[in-house]
Amino acid sequence: AQRVTQPEKLLSVFKGAPVELKCNYSYSGSPELFWYVQYSRQRLQLLLRHISRESIKGFTADLNKGETSFHLKKPFAQEEDSAMYYCALSGPNGNKLVFGAGTILRVKS
Amino acid sequence: DTGVSQDPRHKITKRGQNVTFRCDPISEHNRLYWYRQTLGQGPEFLTYFQNEAQLEKSRLLSDRFSAERPKGSFSTLEIQRTEQGDSAMYLCASSFSGRRETQYFGPGTRLLVL
């Protein structure tokens, strides 16, 4: 079964602190992993994908196939990072996304 | 092109009524997806189209739900005989199929069934 688990509903950190949003998945095969973000009053948008291996807005995520994890990290949180973050996966040929329940990141000043 | 658009943005209806939602994708995109999101959950896949063809439907999509994309452009999602459990945000996304496919989401239609 395809499943994405985000164990934290809310993560609250101070500005400048490191951030790690956890994501674990189950998938029989080689999925593609994504992080989507939804800022207040905006639509859901792609933040990054594992095959790009890039840093977006200071965020990175490494796919760990052994632990079936794709945690999102940023060394120094900023207030504008406050948002809802969703981890998602799709099959190797694209099409439907399977989302986790999401984690609210709150960055306090 | 301002991105994926959805209409209406909000819909309140009484139980038992039929409702129809529309999604206009980004113009060059050949794939169109429908998702449903309830409070506290991530979006759940309902169905998707590649051009006019409906290629996959979720078990979540009961026989009261029907989706069309007649000319491979806009799509409609109809819910017949609405139930209170249908209350949710209905999201549409579009993409261009291929390597590094990226789905772009619309603002959603929030449905409340009284």
mmCIF file of C-alpha atoms in Angstrom:
data_model
loop_
_atom_site.group_PDB
_atom_site.id
_atom_site.type_symbol
_atom_site.label_atom_id
_atom_site.label_comp_id
_atom_site.label_asym_id
_atom_site.label_seq_id
_atom_site.Cartn_x
_atom_site.Cartn_y
_atom_site.Cartn_z
ATOM 1 C CA ALA A 1 0.000 0.000 0.000
ATOM 2 C CA GLN A 2 1.129 3.523 -0.725
ATOM 3 C CA ARG A 3 1.243 5.673 2.357
ATOM 4 C CA VAL A 4 2.899 8.868 3.554
ATOM 5 C CA THR A 5 3.209 9.591 7.255
ATOM 6 C CA GLN A 6 3.975 12.959 8.774
ATOM 7 C CA PRO A 7 4.083 12.327 12.507
ATOM 8 C CA GLU A 8 3.912 15.947 13.661
ATOM 9 C CA LYS A 9 0.786 18.034 13.184
ATOM 10 C CA LEU A 10 2.535 21.162 14.467
ATOM 11 C CA LEU A 11 6.162 22.159 14.736
ATOM 12 C CA SER A 12 6.928 25.416 16.493
ATOM 13 C CA VAL A 13 10.468 26.851 16.422
ATOM 14 C CA PHE A 14 12.143 30.174 17.046
ATOM 15 C CA LYS A 15 13.537 32.263 14.222
ATOM 16 C CA GLY A 16 17.088 31.197 13.464
ATOM 17 C CA ALA A 17 16.629 27.692 14.869
ATOM 18 C CA PRO A 18 17.071 24.585 12.717
ATOM 19 C CA VAL A 19 13.972 22.937 11.300
ATOM 20 C CA GLU A 20 13.318 19.301 10.456
ATOM 21 C CA LEU A 21 9.922 18.203 9.203
ATOM 22 C CA LYS A 22 9.625 14.439 9.231
ATOM 23 C CA CYS A 23 8.196 12.293 6.465
ATOM 24 C CA ASN A 24 8.117 8.509 6.176
ATOM 25 C CA TYR A 25 6.619 6.564 3.322
ATOM 26 C CA SER A 26 5.682 3.071 2.266
ATOM 27 C CA TYR A 27 5.728 2.124 -1.385
ATOM 28 C CA SER A 28 6.561 -1.089 -3.200
ATOM 29 C CA GLY A 29 8.901 0.186 -5.850
ATOM 30 C CA SER A 30 10.791 3.376 -6.566
ATOM 31 C CA PRO A 31 8.609 6.366 -5.828
ATOM 32 C CA GLU A 32 9.261 9.979 -6.506
ATOM 33 C CA LEU A 33 9.067 12.108 -3.351
ATOM 34 C CA PHE A 34 7.946 15.725 -3.074
ATOM 35 C CA TRP A 35 7.423 18.453 -0.537
ATOM 36 C CA TYR A 36 4.515 20.801 -1.194
ATOM 37 C CA VAL A 37 3.886 23.990 0.778
ATOM 38 C CA GLN A 38 0.792 26.081 1.364
ATOM 39 C CA TYR A 39 1.295 29.597 2.702
ATOM 40 C CA SER A 40 -1.600 31.415 4.329
ATOM 41 C CA ARG A 41 -4.352 32.209 1.801
ATOM 42 C CA GLN A 42 -2.338 30.774 -1.077
ATOM 43 C CA ARG A 43 -2.676 27.631 -3.116
ATOM 44 C CA LEU A 44 -0.676 24.463 -2.717
ATOM 45 C CA GLN A 45 2.663 24.685 -4.531
ATOM 46 C CA LEU A 46 5.652 22.474 -5.095
ATOM 47 C CA LEU A 47 8.616 23.256 -2.860
ATOM 48 C CA LEU A 48 11.051 20.568 -3.978
ATOM 49 C CA ARG A 49 11.371 17.047 -5.350
ATOM 50 C CA HIS A 50 13.965 14.453 -4.500
ATOM 51 C CA ILE A 51 15.258 13.871 -8.008
ATOM 52 C CA SER A 52 16.252 17.509 -8.343
ATOM 53 C CA ARG A 53 18.530 17.338 -5.327
ATOM 54 C CA GLU A 54 18.363 21.113 -5.012
ATOM 55 C CA SER A 55 17.900 23.626 -2.227
ATOM 56 C CA ILE A 56 14.811 25.813 -2.437
ATOM 57 C CA LYS A 57 14.425 28.773 -0.046
ATOM 58 C CA GLY A 58 17.168 27.168 2.036
ATOM 59 C CA PHE A 59 15.275 23.872 2.375
ATOM 60 C CA THR A 60 16.746 20.516 1.447
ATOM 61 C CA ALA A 61 15.444 16.967 1.646
ATOM 62 C CA ASP A 62 17.325 13.724 1.224
ATOM 63 C CA LEU A 63 15.676 10.485 0.250
ATOM 64 C CA ASN A 64 16.751 7.667 2.575
ATOM 65 C CA LYS A 65 15.557 4.448 0.975
ATOM 66 C CA GLY A 66 16.770 2.297 3.857
ATOM 67 C CA GLU A 67 14.669 4.215 6.387
ATOM 68 C CA THR A 68 11.985 5.095 3.791
ATOM 69 C CA SER A 69 12.197 8.713 4.867
ATOM 70 C CA PHE A 70 12.292 12.078 3.138
ATOM 71 C CA HIS A 71 12.722 14.630 5.907
ATOM 72 C CA LEU A 72 12.716 18.343 5.079
ATOM 73 C CA LYS A 73 15.441 20.426 6.682
ATOM 74 C CA LYS A 74 16.511 24.027 6.954
ATOM 75 C CA PRO A 75 19.419 25.178 9.107
ATOM 76 C CA PHE A 76 17.979 28.566 10.103
ATOM 77 C CA ALA A 77 14.217 29.109 10.140
ATOM 78 C CA GLN A 78 12.737 32.420 9.032
ATOM 79 C CA GLU A 79 9.329 33.840 9.922
ATOM 80 C CA GLU A 80 8.237 33.661 6.291
ATOM 81 C CA ASP A 81 8.690 29.872 6.403
ATOM 82 C CA SER A 82 5.534 29.610 8.526
ATOM 83 C CA ALA A 83 3.142 27.500 6.463
ATOM 84 C CA MET A 84 1.582 24.061 6.055
ATOM 85 C CA TYR A 85 3.980 21.516 4.596
ATOM 86 C CA TYR A 86 2.872 18.312 2.879
ATOM 87 C CA CYS A 87 5.050 15.394 1.938
ATOM 88 C CA ALA A 88 3.835 13.444 -1.094
ATOM 89 C CA LEU A 89 4.847 10.596 -3.350
ATOM 90 C CA SER A 90 4.023 9.397 -6.821
ATOM 91 C CA GLY A 91 4.941 6.385 -8.889
ATOM 92 C CA PRO A 92 8.008 6.500 -11.154
ATOM 93 C CA ASN A 93 5.887 7.420 -14.169
ATOM 94 C CA GLY A 94 4.207 10.332 -12.468
ATOM 95 C CA ASN A 95 0.409 10.684 -12.195
ATOM 96 C CA LYS A 96 -1.433 10.693 -8.889
ATOM 97 C CA LEU A 97 0.097 12.080 -5.726
ATOM 98 C CA VAL A 98 -0.337 10.454 -2.327
ATOM 99 C CA PHE A 99 -0.107 13.065 0.421
ATOM 100 C CA GLY A 100 0.639 12.951 4.097
ATOM 101 C CA ALA A 101 -1.638 14.750 6.558
ATOM 102 C CA GLY A 102 0.652 17.767 6.683
ATOM 103 C CA THR A 103 2.690 19.588 9.320
ATOM 104 C CA ILE A 104 2.098 23.188 10.322
ATOM 105 C CA LEU A 105 5.405 24.986 10.763
ATOM 106 C CA ARG A 106 5.218 28.022 13.013
ATOM 107 C CA VAL A 107 8.323 30.207 13.256
ATOM 108 C CA LYS A 108 8.246 32.523 16.228
ATOM 109 C CA SER A 109 10.179 35.779 16.469
ATOM 110 C CA ASP B 1 -2.157 32.448 -18.135
ATOM 111 C CA THR B 2 -2.807 32.951 -14.460
ATOM 112 C CA GLY B 3 -2.626 29.302 -13.514
ATOM 113 C CA VAL B 4 -5.264 26.718 -12.695
ATOM 114 C CA SER B 5 -8.646 28.241 -11.938
ATOM 115 C CA GLN B 6 -11.681 26.717 -10.250
ATOM 116 C CA ASP B 7 -15.270 27.825 -10.077
ATOM 117 C CA PRO B 8 -17.077 28.353 -7.796
ATOM 118 C CA ARG B 9 -14.715 29.005 -4.916
ATOM 119 C CA HIS B 10 -17.412 28.250 -2.360
ATOM 120 C CA LYS B 11 -20.631 26.267 -2.546
ATOM 121 C CA ILE B 12 -23.257 25.699 0.112
ATOM 122 C CA THR B 13 -25.958 23.204 -0.722
ATOM 123 C CA LYS B 14 -28.596 21.133 0.963
ATOM 124 C CA ARG B 15 -28.322 17.399 1.342
ATOM 125 C CA GLY B 16 -29.715 15.613 -1.671
ATOM 126 C CA GLN B 17 -28.963 18.381 -4.166
ATOM 127 C CA ASN B 18 -26.613 18.007 -7.117
ATOM 128 C CA VAL B 19 -23.552 20.229 -7.487
ATOM 129 C CA THR B 20 -21.076 20.759 -10.313
ATOM 130 C CA PHE B 21 -17.600 22.224 -10.109
ATOM 131 C CA ARG B 22 -15.423 23.434 -12.942
ATOM 132 C CA CYS B 23 -11.661 23.419 -13.368
ATOM 133 C CA ASP B 24 -9.713 25.276 -16.052
ATOM 134 C CA PRO B 25 -6.150 23.948 -16.279
ATOM 135 C CA ILE B 26 -3.040 25.686 -17.517
ATOM 136 C CA SER B 27 -3.570 25.778 -21.265
ATOM 137 C CA GLU B 28 -0.724 23.573 -22.498
ATOM 138 C CA HIS B 29 -1.205 20.911 -19.823
ATOM 139 C CA ASN B 30 -2.526 17.537 -20.963
ATOM 140 C CA ARG B 31 -3.171 16.036 -17.517
ATOM 141 C CA LEU B 32 -5.840 17.137 -15.098
ATOM 142 C CA TYR B 33 -6.356 15.789 -11.582
ATOM 143 C CA TRP B 34 -9.099 16.038 -8.978
ATOM 144 C CA TYR B 35 -8.370 15.692 -5.275
ATOM 145 C CA ARG B 36 -10.497 16.027 -2.161
ATOM 146 C CA GLN B 37 -9.250 17.436 1.112
ATOM 147 C CA THR B 38 -11.035 17.205 4.450
ATOM 148 C CA LEU B 39 -10.101 19.043 7.625
ATOM 149 C CA GLY B 40 -6.805 17.930 9.091
ATOM 150 C CA GLN B 41 -5.912 15.713 6.160
ATOM 151 C CA GLY B 42 -3.818 16.031 3.063
ATOM 152 C CA PRO B 43 -5.397 15.981 -0.374
ATOM 153 C CA GLU B 44 -6.705 12.576 -1.505
ATOM 154 C CA PHE B 45 -6.689 11.567 -5.151
ATOM 155 C CA LEU B 46 -10.071 11.168 -6.829
ATOM 156 C CA THR B 47 -9.460 10.858 -10.557
ATOM 157 C CA TYR B 48 -7.326 12.084 -13.436
ATOM 158 C CA PHE B 49 -7.490 12.682 -17.154
ATOM 159 C CA GLN B 50 -4.903 12.636 -19.871
ATOM 160 C CA ASN B 51 -6.405 14.747 -22.614
ATOM 161 C CA GLU B 52 -10.071 13.577 -22.817
ATOM 162 C CA ALA B 53 -9.474 10.111 -21.394
ATOM 163 C CA GLN B 54 -10.207 9.398 -17.753
ATOM 164 C CA LEU B 55 -7.324 7.095 -16.895
ATOM 165 C CA GLU B 56 -7.813 6.342 -13.221
ATOM 166 C CA LYS B 57 -10.519 6.638 -10.584
ATOM 167 C CA SER B 58 -10.083 6.181 -6.863
ATOM 168 C CA ARG B 59 -12.257 3.878 -4.789
ATOM 169 C CA LEU B 60 -13.218 7.125 -3.020
ATOM 170 C CA LEU B 61 -15.133 8.119 -6.135
ATOM 171 C CA SER B 62 -18.557 6.610 -5.510
ATOM 172 C CA ASP B 63 -21.151 6.280 -8.254
ATOM 173 C CA ARG B 64 -22.596 9.623 -7.149
ATOM 174 C CA PHE B 65 -19.451 11.313 -8.466
ATOM 175 C CA SER B 66 -18.751 11.824 -12.131
ATOM 176 C CA ALA B 67 -16.023 13.772 -13.846
ATOM 177 C CA GLU B 68 -15.630 14.789 -17.463
ATOM 178 C CA ARG B 69 -13.106 16.520 -19.632
ATOM 179 C CA PRO B 70 -14.924 16.571 -22.961
ATOM 180 C CA LYS B 71 -12.470 18.441 -25.153
ATOM 181 C CA GLY B 72 -9.310 17.835 -23.234
ATOM 182 C CA SER B 73 -9.382 21.334 -21.793
ATOM 183 C CA PHE B 74 -11.607 22.229 -18.832
ATOM 184 C CA SER B 75 -13.098 19.579 -16.564
ATOM 185 C CA THR B 76 -16.241 19.286 -14.484
ATOM 186 C CA LEU B 77 -16.826 17.276 -11.345
ATOM 187 C CA GLU B 78 -20.461 16.549 -10.496
ATOM 188 C CA ILE B 79 -21.724 15.177 -7.221
ATOM 189 C CA GLN B 80 -25.276 13.856 -7.286
ATOM 190 C CA ARG B 81 -27.505 13.535 -4.207
ATOM 191 C CA THR B 82 -24.972 15.230 -1.973
ATOM 192 C CA GLU B 83 -24.402 13.950 1.557
ATOM 193 C CA GLN B 84 -22.970 15.752 4.567
ATOM 194 C CA GLY B 85 -19.852 13.598 4.252
ATOM 195 C CA ASP B 86 -19.160 15.202 0.882
ATOM 196 C CA SER B 87 -18.314 18.468 2.632
ATOM 197 C CA ALA B 88 -14.674 19.112 1.776
ATOM 198 C CA MET B 89 -12.296 21.177 -0.308
ATOM 199 C CA TYR B 90 -12.148 19.928 -3.902
ATOM 200 C CA LEU B 91 -8.818 20.642 -5.542
ATOM 201 C CA CYS B 92 -7.927 20.529 -9.185
ATOM 202 C CA ALA B 93 -4.374 20.266 -10.507
ATOM 203 C CA SER B 94 -2.898 20.167 -13.989
ATOM 204 C CA SER B 95 0.425 19.072 -15.407
ATOM 205 C CA PHE B 96 2.289 18.175 -18.558
ATOM 206 C CA SER B 97 3.076 14.469 -18.613
ATOM 207 C CA GLY B 98 6.674 13.428 -18.798
ATOM 208 C CA ARG B 99 9.792 13.239 -16.740
ATOM 209 C CA ARG B 100 9.721 15.659 -13.830
ATOM 210 C CA GLU B 101 5.982 16.108 -14.138
ATOM 211 C CA THR B 102 4.887 18.894 -11.800
ATOM 212 C CA GLN B 103 1.293 19.290 -10.727
ATOM 213 C CA TYR B 104 0.048 22.859 -10.372
ATOM 214 C CA PHE B 105 -2.903 23.286 -8.077
ATOM 215 C CA GLY B 106 -5.918 25.520 -8.270
ATOM 216 C CA PRO B 107 -7.346 27.443 -5.313
ATOM 217 C CA GLY B 108 -9.998 24.801 -4.660
ATOM 218 C CA THR B 109 -13.769 24.760 -4.282
ATOM 219 C CA ARG B 110 -14.996 24.524 -0.713
ATOM 220 C CA LEU B 111 -18.253 22.559 -0.492
ATOM 221 C CA LEU B 112 -20.518 22.612 2.538
ATOM 222 C CA VAL B 113 -23.485 20.257 2.557
ATOM 223 C CA LEU B 114 -26.139 21.168 5.114
#
